[in-house]
Amino acid sequence: MVDLSNLLTDLADESAQLDALVAPLPTADWARPTSAPGWSIGHQIAHLAWTDHVALLAATDPEAFYATVTAAPDPTRMVDAGAEEFLAPPAELLARWRAGRTALVDALAAVPAGGKLPWYGTRMSATSMATARIMETWAHGADVADALGVVRPDSDRLRHVAHLGVRTLGHGFAAHGRAAPTAPVRVELVGPGGDIWSWGPADAADRLTGPARDFCLLVTQRRHRADLALVATGPVADEWLDVAQAFAGPPGAGREPAGGDGVRA
């Protein structure tokens, strides 16, 4: 079982890594467009600040969390509206994001064992919420890094993203209107240190192998399968590469094949 305190440390570290990337940027760079249509680097950080805020409400005031859902004038624009609402000049936005993510870590640490937090269409444990926040922070950090033309060093925190990607196999199929597969898939990924991370039965006919970073880019829909060194064996594993989605909600549009560096123009 994953230790919550270790997860929260990794969440704080993942946030700090992205913070170190954006904090020194001149104001003009915060307006740089990213691969998310209509979103600048500022929007990416504002989105994280907003999502941390609603996660904090879920952990501390469920009624207030539900109120944000019912009060949304257009649920289909909730994510974009949240980013727009929290967008602010860089210094103000950084301060808001830092305070919010710190408060969220403290709140998740205080959730009673076995407690469930409300979320969009589901309920989550504190460990699941922390894992999801690591995943989203890493994914939006990838968008920021792409916009800046830099490559962030990988860490073992990728394992949390990969674990969530494996756990959401059925969700990816369902989100795309397809029946969840019944055949198991063996997943073997090469971690940043060269060790093998594995999930699923060793004798499964369907298999997915490759670098952990590439798998994480796939399940967060930051790269098209054609731009990744992932090898699928079997029909279920192959179809999974088309529908993988570690995040909640409707299916994302994904990224177009880019070739080369895998970044969509």
GROMACS .gro file of N, CA and C in nm, residues 5-143:
model
  417
    5SER      N    1   0.205   0.989   0.328
    5SER     CA    2   0.304   1.093   0.355
    5SER      C    3   0.410   1.098   0.245
    6ASN      N    4   0.449   0.981   0.192
    6ASN     CA    5   0.545   0.980   0.082
    6ASN      C    6   0.485   1.040  -0.044
    7LEU      N    7   0.358   1.010  -0.068
    7LEU     CA    8   0.290   1.069  -0.183
    7LEU      C    9   0.285   1.221  -0.174
    8LEU      N   10   0.255   1.270  -0.055
    8LEU     CA   11   0.245   1.415  -0.038
    8LEU      C   12   0.381   1.482  -0.052
    9THR      N   13   0.486   1.414  -0.009
    9THR     CA   14   0.621   1.466  -0.030
    9THR      C   15   0.651   1.474  -0.180
   10ASP      N   16   0.613   1.369  -0.253
   10ASP     CA   17   0.636   1.368  -0.397
   10ASP      C   18   0.552   1.475  -0.468
   11LEU      N   19   0.430   1.497  -0.419
   11LEU     CA   20   0.348   1.603  -0.477
   11LEU      C   21   0.413   1.740  -0.456
   12ALA      N   22   0.462   1.764  -0.336
   12ALA     CA   23   0.529   1.891  -0.309
   12ALA      C   24   0.654   1.906  -0.395
   13ASP      N   25   0.728   1.797  -0.413
   13ASP     CA   26   0.851   1.803  -0.493
   13ASP      C   27   0.820   1.825  -0.641
   14GLU      N   28   0.714   1.761  -0.690
   14GLU     CA   29   0.677   1.779  -0.831
   14GLU      C   30   0.635   1.923  -0.857
   15SER      N   31   0.561   1.980  -0.764
   15SER     CA   32   0.520   2.120  -0.776
   15SER      C   33   0.640   2.213  -0.769
   16ALA      N   34   0.733   2.182  -0.679
   16ALA     CA   35   0.851   2.267  -0.664
   16ALA      C   36   0.938   2.265  -0.790
   17GLN      N   37   0.946   2.150  -0.857
   17GLN     CA   38   1.024   2.142  -0.980
   17GLN      C   39   0.966   2.233  -1.087
   18LEU      N   40   0.833   2.231  -1.101
   18LEU     CA   41   0.769   2.319  -1.199
   18LEU      C   42   0.780   2.465  -1.156
   19ASP      N   43   0.767   2.491  -1.028
   19ASP     CA   44   0.783   2.626  -0.974
   19ASP      C   45   0.919   2.683  -1.012
   20ALA      N   46   1.024   2.602  -0.995
   20ALA     CA   47   1.159   2.647  -1.027
   20ALA      C   48   1.176   2.678  -1.175
   21LEU      N   49   1.094   2.613  -1.259
   21LEU     CA   50   1.101   2.639  -1.403
   21LEU      C   51   1.035   2.771  -1.440
   22VAL      N   52   0.922   2.804  -1.376
   22VAL     CA   53   0.847   2.922  -1.418
   22VAL      C   54   0.879   3.047  -1.338
   23ALA      N   55   0.922   3.032  -1.213
   23ALA     CA   56   0.943   3.149  -1.128
   23ALA      C   57   1.040   3.251  -1.187
   24PRO      N   58   1.150   3.209  -1.252
   24PRO     CA   59   1.244   3.309  -1.304
   24PRO      C   60   1.202   3.371  -1.437
   25LEU      N   61   1.093   3.325  -1.496
   25LEU     CA   62   1.056   3.372  -1.629
   25LEU      C   63   1.020   3.520  -1.627
   26PRO      N   64   1.062   3.594  -1.729
   26PRO     CA   65   1.014   3.732  -1.742
   26PRO      C   66   0.865   3.732  -1.772
   27THR      N   67   0.800   3.842  -1.740
   27THR     CA   68   0.655   3.850  -1.754
   27THR      C   69   0.609   3.812  -1.894
   28ALA      N   70   0.682   3.853  -1.996
   28ALA     CA   71   0.641   3.824  -2.134
   28ALA      C   72   0.632   3.675  -2.161
   29ASP      N   73   0.719   3.595  -2.098
   29ASP     CA   74   0.718   3.451  -2.123
   29ASP      C   75   0.596   3.382  -2.066
   30TRP      N   76   0.534   3.441  -1.966
   30TRP     CA   77   0.412   3.380  -1.911
   30TRP      C   78   0.298   3.381  -2.014
   31ALA      N   79   0.311   3.466  -2.115
   31ALA     CA   80   0.208   3.473  -2.220
   31ALA      C   81   0.240   3.381  -2.337
   32ARG      N   82   0.350   3.307  -2.331
   32ARG     CA   83   0.383   3.215  -2.440
   32ARG      C   84   0.273   3.112  -2.458
   33PRO      N   85   0.232   3.085  -2.581
   33PRO     CA   86   0.131   2.981  -2.603
   33PRO      C   87   0.187   2.843  -2.576
   34THR      N   88   0.103   2.754  -2.529
   34THR     CA   89   0.141   2.615  -2.509
   34THR      C   90   0.062   2.528  -2.606
   35SER      N   91   0.086   2.398  -2.600
   35SER     CA   92   0.020   2.308  -2.694
   35SER      C   93  -0.129   2.291  -2.665
   36ALA      N   94  -0.176   2.335  -2.549
   36ALA     CA   95  -0.320   2.335  -2.520
   36ALA      C   96  -0.381   2.457  -2.589
   37PRO      N   97  -0.473   2.438  -2.683
   37PRO     CA   98  -0.527   2.549  -2.760
   37PRO      C   99  -0.581   2.662  -2.671
   38GLY      N  100  -0.531   2.783  -2.695
   38GLY     CA  101  -0.579   2.900  -2.621
   38GLY      C  102  -0.516   2.919  -2.486
   39TRP      N  103  -0.427   2.830  -2.445
   39TRP     CA  104  -0.367   2.839  -2.313
   39TRP      C  105  -0.222   2.882  -2.322
   40SER      N  106  -0.188   2.982  -2.243
   40SER     CA  107  -0.049   3.026  -2.228
   40SER      C  108   0.015   2.952  -2.111
   41ILE      N  109   0.142   2.979  -2.087
   41ILE     CA  110   0.207   2.925  -1.967
   41ILE      C  111   0.132   2.972  -1.842
   42GLY      N  112   0.089   3.097  -1.843
   42GLY     CA  113   0.011   3.148  -1.730
   42GLY      C  114  -0.116   3.069  -1.707
   43HIS      N  115  -0.185   3.033  -1.816
   43HIS     CA  116  -0.307   2.953  -1.803
   43HIS      C  117  -0.277   2.816  -1.741
   44GLN      N  118  -0.164   2.758  -1.779
   44GLN     CA  119  -0.129   2.626  -1.724
   44GLN      C  120  -0.113   2.633  -1.572
   45ILE      N  121  -0.043   2.734  -1.524
   45ILE     CA  122  -0.023   2.749  -1.379
   45ILE      C  123  -0.154   2.788  -1.311
   46ALA      N  124  -0.232   2.873  -1.376
   46ALA     CA  125  -0.362   2.911  -1.319
   46ALA      C  126  -0.454   2.790  -1.308
   47HIS      N  127  -0.448   2.702  -1.406
   47HIS     CA  128  -0.529   2.580  -1.400
   47HIS      C  129  -0.489   2.494  -1.280
   48LEU      N  130  -0.358   2.479  -1.259
   48LEU     CA  131  -0.313   2.401  -1.143
   48LEU      C  132  -0.357   2.466  -1.012
   49ALA      N  133  -0.349   2.598  -1.007
   49ALA     CA  134  -0.392   2.669  -0.886
   49ALA      C  135  -0.541   2.650  -0.862
   50TRP      N  136  -0.619   2.658  -0.970
   50TRP     CA  137  -0.764   2.639  -0.957
   50TRP      C  138  -0.797   2.496  -0.914
   51THR      N  139  -0.732   2.398  -0.977
   51THR     CA  140  -0.761   2.259  -0.944
   51THR      C  141  -0.719   2.225  -0.801
   52ASP      N  142  -0.605   2.280  -0.757
   52ASP     CA  143  -0.568   2.263  -0.617
   52ASP      C  144  -0.673   2.323  -0.525
   53HIS      N  145  -0.729   2.436  -0.567
   53HIS     CA  146  -0.831   2.504  -0.487
   53HIS      C  147  -0.956   2.417  -0.472
   54VAL      N  148  -1.006   2.362  -0.582
   54VAL     CA  149  -1.128   2.281  -0.572
   54VAL      C  150  -1.098   2.149  -0.501
   55ALA      N  151  -0.975   2.095  -0.515
   55ALA     CA  152  -0.939   1.975  -0.441
   55ALA      C  153  -0.934   2.005  -0.291
   56LEU      N  154  -0.886   2.124  -0.256
   56LEU     CA  155  -0.884   2.165  -0.115
   56LEU      C  156  -1.027   2.174  -0.060
   57LEU      N  157  -1.118   2.228  -0.139
   57LEU     CA  158  -1.258   2.232  -0.096
   57LEU      C  159  -1.312   2.091  -0.076
   58ALA      N  160  -1.278   2.000  -0.168
   58ALA     CA  161  -1.326   1.863  -0.155
   58ALA      C  162  -1.277   1.799  -0.026
   59ALA      N  163  -1.156   1.836   0.016
   59ALA     CA  164  -1.097   1.776   0.136
   59ALA      C  165  -1.143   1.842   0.264
   60THR      N  166  -1.187   1.967   0.256
   60THR     CA  167  -1.218   2.042   0.378
   60THR      C  168  -1.363   2.087   0.389
   61ASP      N  169  -1.432   2.103   0.276
   61ASP     CA  170  -1.568   2.156   0.276
   61ASP      C  171  -1.644   2.099   0.157
   62PRO      N  172  -1.688   1.973   0.165
   62PRO     CA  173  -1.756   1.910   0.052
   62PRO      C  174  -1.876   1.988  -0.001
   63GLU      N  175  -1.951   2.052   0.088
   63GLU     CA  176  -2.067   2.129   0.041
   63GLU      C  177  -2.022   2.245  -0.048
   64ALA      N  178  -1.913   2.311  -0.011
   64ALA     CA  179  -1.861   2.419  -0.094
   64ALA      C  180  -1.810   2.365  -0.227
   65PHE      N  181  -1.751   2.246  -0.225
   65PHE     CA  182  -1.707   2.185  -0.350
   65PHE      C  183  -1.827   2.161  -0.441
   66TYR      N  184  -1.931   2.098  -0.388
   66TYR     CA  185  -2.049   2.071  -0.470
   66TYR      C  186  -2.111   2.200  -0.522
   67ALA      N  187  -2.103   2.306  -0.443
   67ALA     CA  188  -2.159   2.435  -0.486
   67ALA      C  189  -2.086   2.488  -0.608
   68THR      N  190  -1.955   2.465  -0.618
   68THR     CA  191  -1.883   2.511  -0.736
   68THR      C  192  -1.928   2.437  -0.860
   69VAL      N  193  -1.972   2.313  -0.842
   69VAL     CA  194  -2.020   2.234  -0.956
   69VAL      C  195  -2.158   2.281  -1.000
   70THR      N  196  -2.248   2.295  -0.904
   70THR     CA  197  -2.386   2.332  -0.938
   70THR      C  198  -2.396   2.477  -0.985
   71ALA      N  199  -2.303   2.561  -0.942
   71ALA     CA  200  -2.308   2.703  -0.981
   71ALA      C  201  -2.244   2.730  -1.116
   72ALA      N  202  -2.175   2.631  -1.172
   72ALA     CA  203  -2.107   2.652  -1.300
   72ALA      C  204  -2.209   2.678  -1.410
   73PRO      N  205  -2.203   2.795  -1.478
   73PRO     CA  206  -2.301   2.825  -1.582
   73PRO      C  207  -2.293   2.731  -1.701
   74ASP      N  208  -2.172   2.680  -1.727
   74ASP     CA  209  -2.152   2.588  -1.840
   74ASP      C  210  -2.052   2.482  -1.797
   75PRO      N  211  -2.101   2.365  -1.753
   75PRO     CA  212  -2.010   2.261  -1.704
   75PRO      C  213  -1.904   2.220  -1.806
   76THR      N  214  -1.934   2.233  -1.934
   76THR     CA  215  -1.837   2.194  -2.035
   76THR      C  216  -1.719   2.290  -2.041
   77ARG      N  217  -1.735   2.410  -1.983
   77ARG     CA  218  -1.628   2.509  -1.982
   77ARG      C  219  -1.567   2.528  -1.842
   78MET      N  220  -1.598   2.438  -1.752
   78MET     CA  221  -1.556   2.456  -1.613
   78MET      C  222  -1.403   2.466  -1.602
   79VAL      N  223  -1.332   2.380  -1.674
   79VAL     CA  224  -1.185   2.381  -1.664
   79VAL      C  225  -1.129   2.511  -1.721
   80ASP      N  226  -1.175   2.549  -1.840
   80ASP     CA  227  -1.126   2.674  -1.899
   80ASP      C  228  -1.164   2.794  -1.814
   81ALA      N  229  -1.287   2.792  -1.762
   81ALA     CA  230  -1.332   2.904  -1.679
   81ALA      C  231  -1.249   2.915  -1.552
   82GLY      N  232  -1.213   2.800  -1.494
   82GLY     CA  233  -1.131   2.802  -1.374
   82GLY      C  234  -0.994   2.861  -1.399
   83ALA      N  235  -0.934   2.824  -1.513
   83ALA     CA  236  -0.803   2.880  -1.547
   83ALA      C  237  -0.812   3.030  -1.570
   84GLU      N  238  -0.918   3.073  -1.637
   84GLU     CA  239  -0.936   3.217  -1.663
   84GLU      C  240  -0.959   3.293  -1.533
   85GLU      N  241  -1.036   3.233  -1.441
   85GLU     CA  242  -1.065   3.299  -1.314
   85GLU      C  243  -0.939   3.318  -1.230
   86PHE      N  244  -0.849   3.220  -1.233
   86PHE     CA  245  -0.729   3.226  -1.149
   86PHE      C  246  -0.611   3.293  -1.218
   87LEU      N  247  -0.624   3.323  -1.346
   87LEU     CA  248  -0.515   3.388  -1.417
   87LEU      C  249  -0.491   3.526  -1.358
   88ALA      N  250  -0.364   3.560  -1.337
   88ALA     CA  251  -0.327   3.687  -1.273
   88ALA      C  252  -0.183   3.719  -1.313
   89PRO      N  253  -0.136   3.840  -1.282
   89PRO     CA  254   0.005   3.870  -1.306
   89PRO      C  255   0.094   3.766  -1.238
   90PRO      N  256   0.212   3.737  -1.297
   90PRO     CA  257   0.296   3.627  -1.249
   90PRO      C  258   0.319   3.623  -1.098
   91ALA      N  259   0.356   3.734  -1.036
   91ALA     CA  260   0.385   3.732  -0.892
   91ALA      C  261   0.262   3.693  -0.811
   92GLU      N  262   0.148   3.749  -0.849
   92GLU     CA  263   0.024   3.717  -0.777
   92GLU      C  264  -0.016   3.572  -0.799
   93LEU      N  265  -0.004   3.526  -0.924
   93LEU     CA  266  -0.040   3.388  -0.955
   93LEU      C  267   0.050   3.289  -0.883
   94LEU      N  268   0.181   3.316  -0.882
   94LEU     CA  269   0.273   3.228  -0.812
   94LEU      C  270   0.239   3.219  -0.663
   95ALA      N  271   0.211   3.333  -0.602
   95ALA     CA  272   0.178   3.333  -0.459
   95ALA      C  273   0.051   3.253  -0.433
   96ARG      N  274  -0.048   3.267  -0.520
   96ARG     CA  275  -0.174   3.195  -0.504
   96ARG      C  276  -0.152   3.045  -0.520
   97TRP      N  277  -0.076   3.007  -0.622
   97TRP     CA  278  -0.050   2.865  -0.646
   97TRP      C  279   0.028   2.804  -0.529
   98ARG      N  280   0.130   2.873  -0.482
   98ARG     CA  281   0.211   2.821  -0.372
   98ARG      C  282   0.127   2.803  -0.245
   99ALA      N  283   0.048   2.901  -0.213
   99ALA     CA  284  -0.034   2.892  -0.091
   99ALA      C  285  -0.137   2.780  -0.103
  100GLY      N  286  -0.198   2.770  -0.220
  100GLY     CA  287  -0.302   2.670  -0.240
  100GLY      C  288  -0.250   2.528  -0.235
  101ARG      N  289  -0.136   2.505  -0.299
  101ARG     CA  290  -0.084   2.367  -0.302
  101ARG      C  291  -0.032   2.326  -0.164
  102THR      N  292   0.022   2.421  -0.088
  102THR     CA  293   0.066   2.391   0.048
  102THR      C  294  -0.052   2.356   0.136
  103ALA      N  295  -0.159   2.434   0.123
  103ALA     CA  296  -0.280   2.407   0.201
  103ALA      C  297  -0.340   2.272   0.164
  104LEU      N  298  -0.333   2.236   0.035
  104LEU     CA  299  -0.389   2.108  -0.007
  104LEU      C  300  -0.310   1.992   0.053
  105VAL      N  301  -0.179   1.999   0.052
  105VAL     CA  302  -0.097   1.893   0.112
  105VAL      C  303  -0.134   1.876   0.260
  106ASP      N  304  -0.147   1.986   0.331
  106ASP     CA  305  -0.184   1.979   0.473
  106ASP      C  306  -0.323   1.917   0.491
  107ALA      N  307  -0.417   1.956   0.403
  107ALA     CA  308  -0.553   1.905   0.415
  107ALA      C  309  -0.561   1.756   0.385
  108LEU      N  310  -0.489   1.711   0.284
  108LEU     CA  311  -0.491   1.568   0.251
  108LEU      C  312  -0.427   1.486   0.361
  109ALA      N  313  -0.325   1.541   0.424
  109ALA     CA  314  -0.260   1.470   0.535
  109ALA      C  315  -0.357   1.451   0.652
  110ALA      N  316  -0.456   1.539   0.664
  110ALA     CA  317  -0.549   1.535   0.776
  110ALA      C  318  -0.674   1.452   0.748
  111VAL      N  319  -0.690   1.401   0.626
  111VAL     CA  320  -0.809   1.320   0.594
  111VAL      C  321  -0.803   1.190   0.674
  112PRO      N  322  -0.909   1.156   0.744
  112PRO     CA  323  -0.909   1.032   0.824
  112PRO      C  324  -0.888   0.909   0.736
  113ALA      N  325  -0.825   0.808   0.790
  113ALA     CA  326  -0.804   0.684   0.717
  113ALA      C  327  -0.938   0.629   0.668
  114GLY      N  328  -0.943   0.592   0.542
  114GLY     CA  329  -1.067   0.541   0.485
  114GLY      C  330  -1.162   0.648   0.437
  115GLY      N  331  -1.130   0.775   0.460
  115GLY     CA  332  -1.218   0.883   0.416
  115GLY      C  333  -1.218   0.898   0.265
  116LYS      N  334  -1.331   0.939   0.212
  116LYS     CA  335  -1.347   0.960   0.068
  116LYS      C  336  -1.383   1.105   0.041
  117LEU      N  337  -1.321   1.161  -0.061
  117LEU     CA  338  -1.343   1.299  -0.099
  117LEU      C  339  -1.430   1.304  -0.224
  118PRO      N  340  -1.523   1.400  -0.230
  118PRO     CA  341  -1.603   1.412  -0.353
  118PRO      C  342  -1.515   1.463  -0.467
  119TRP      N  343  -1.545   1.416  -0.586
  119TRP     CA  344  -1.476   1.466  -0.705
  119TRP      C  345  -1.572   1.457  -0.821
  120TYR      N  346  -1.530   1.494  -0.937
  120TYR     CA  347  -1.619   1.503  -1.053
  120TYR      C  348  -1.660   1.363  -1.100
  121GLY      N  349  -1.782   1.324  -1.064
  121GLY     CA  350  -1.835   1.196  -1.106
  121GLY      C  351  -1.788   1.077  -1.024
  122THR      N  352  -1.718   1.102  -0.915
  122THR     CA  353  -1.666   0.991  -0.835
  122THR      C  354  -1.634   1.039  -0.695
  123ARG      N  355  -1.578   0.951  -0.613
  123ARG     CA  356  -1.524   0.985  -0.482
  123ARG      C  357  -1.385   0.924  -0.474
  124MET      N  358  -1.294   0.992  -0.407
  124MET     CA  359  -1.154   0.951  -0.407
  124MET      C  360  -1.097   0.949  -0.266
  125SER      N  361  -1.006   0.856  -0.242
  125SER     CA  362  -0.931   0.857  -0.117
  125SER      C  363  -0.827   0.967  -0.123
  126ALA      N  364  -0.769   0.999  -0.009
  126ALA     CA  365  -0.664   1.101  -0.006
  126ALA      C  366  -0.544   1.058  -0.089
  127THR      N  367  -0.511   0.928  -0.086
  127THR     CA  368  -0.398   0.879  -0.165
  127THR      C  369  -0.427   0.890  -0.314
  128SER      N  370  -0.549   0.860  -0.354
  128SER     CA  371  -0.584   0.873  -0.496
  128SER      C  372  -0.582   1.019  -0.539
  129MET      N  373  -0.629   1.109  -0.453
  129MET     CA  374  -0.628   1.251  -0.486
  129MET      C  375  -0.484   1.300  -0.500
  130ALA      N  376  -0.396   1.260  -0.408
  130ALA     CA  377  -0.257   1.301  -0.416
  130ALA      C  378  -0.192   1.249  -0.544
  131THR      N  379  -0.222   1.124  -0.578
  131THR     CA  380  -0.167   1.066  -0.701
  131THR      C  381  -0.216   1.143  -0.823
  132ALA      N  382  -0.344   1.176  -0.824
  132ALA     CA  383  -0.400   1.252  -0.937
  132ALA      C  384  -0.338   1.390  -0.947
  133ARG      N  385  -0.309   1.453  -0.832
  133ARG     CA  386  -0.247   1.585  -0.837
  133ARG      C  387  -0.103   1.578  -0.887
  134ILE      N  388  -0.031   1.470  -0.852
  134ILE     CA  389   0.103   1.451  -0.908
  134ILE      C  390   0.094   1.436  -1.059
  135MET      N  391   0.000   1.353  -1.104
  135MET     CA  392  -0.018   1.331  -1.247
  135MET      C  393  -0.045   1.461  -1.321
  136GLU      N  394  -0.137   1.539  -1.268
  136GLU     CA  395  -0.175   1.661  -1.340
  136GLU      C  396  -0.064   1.766  -1.335
  137THR      N  397   0.003   1.776  -1.222
  137THR     CA  398   0.114   1.872  -1.213
  137THR      C  399   0.224   1.834  -1.311
  138TRP      N  400   0.255   1.705  -1.321
  138TRP     CA  401   0.357   1.661  -1.416
  138TRP      C  402   0.313   1.687  -1.560
  139ALA      N  403   0.187   1.658  -1.590
  139ALA     CA  404   0.138   1.673  -1.728
  139ALA      C  405   0.138   1.819  -1.772
  140HIS      N  406   0.089   1.908  -1.688
  140HIS     CA  407   0.088   2.049  -1.726
  140HIS      C  408   0.229   2.106  -1.724
  141GLY      N  409   0.315   2.049  -1.639
  141GLY     CA  410   0.454   2.087  -1.645
  141GLY      C  411   0.518   2.049  -1.777
  142ALA      N  412   0.474   1.936  -1.836
  142ALA     CA  413   0.524   1.897  -1.968
  142ALA      C  414   0.484   2.000  -2.073
  143ASP      N  415   0.362   2.052  -2.064
  143ASP     CA  416   0.319   2.156  -2.158
  143ASP      C  417   0.404   2.282  -2.145
   0.00000   0.00000   0.00000
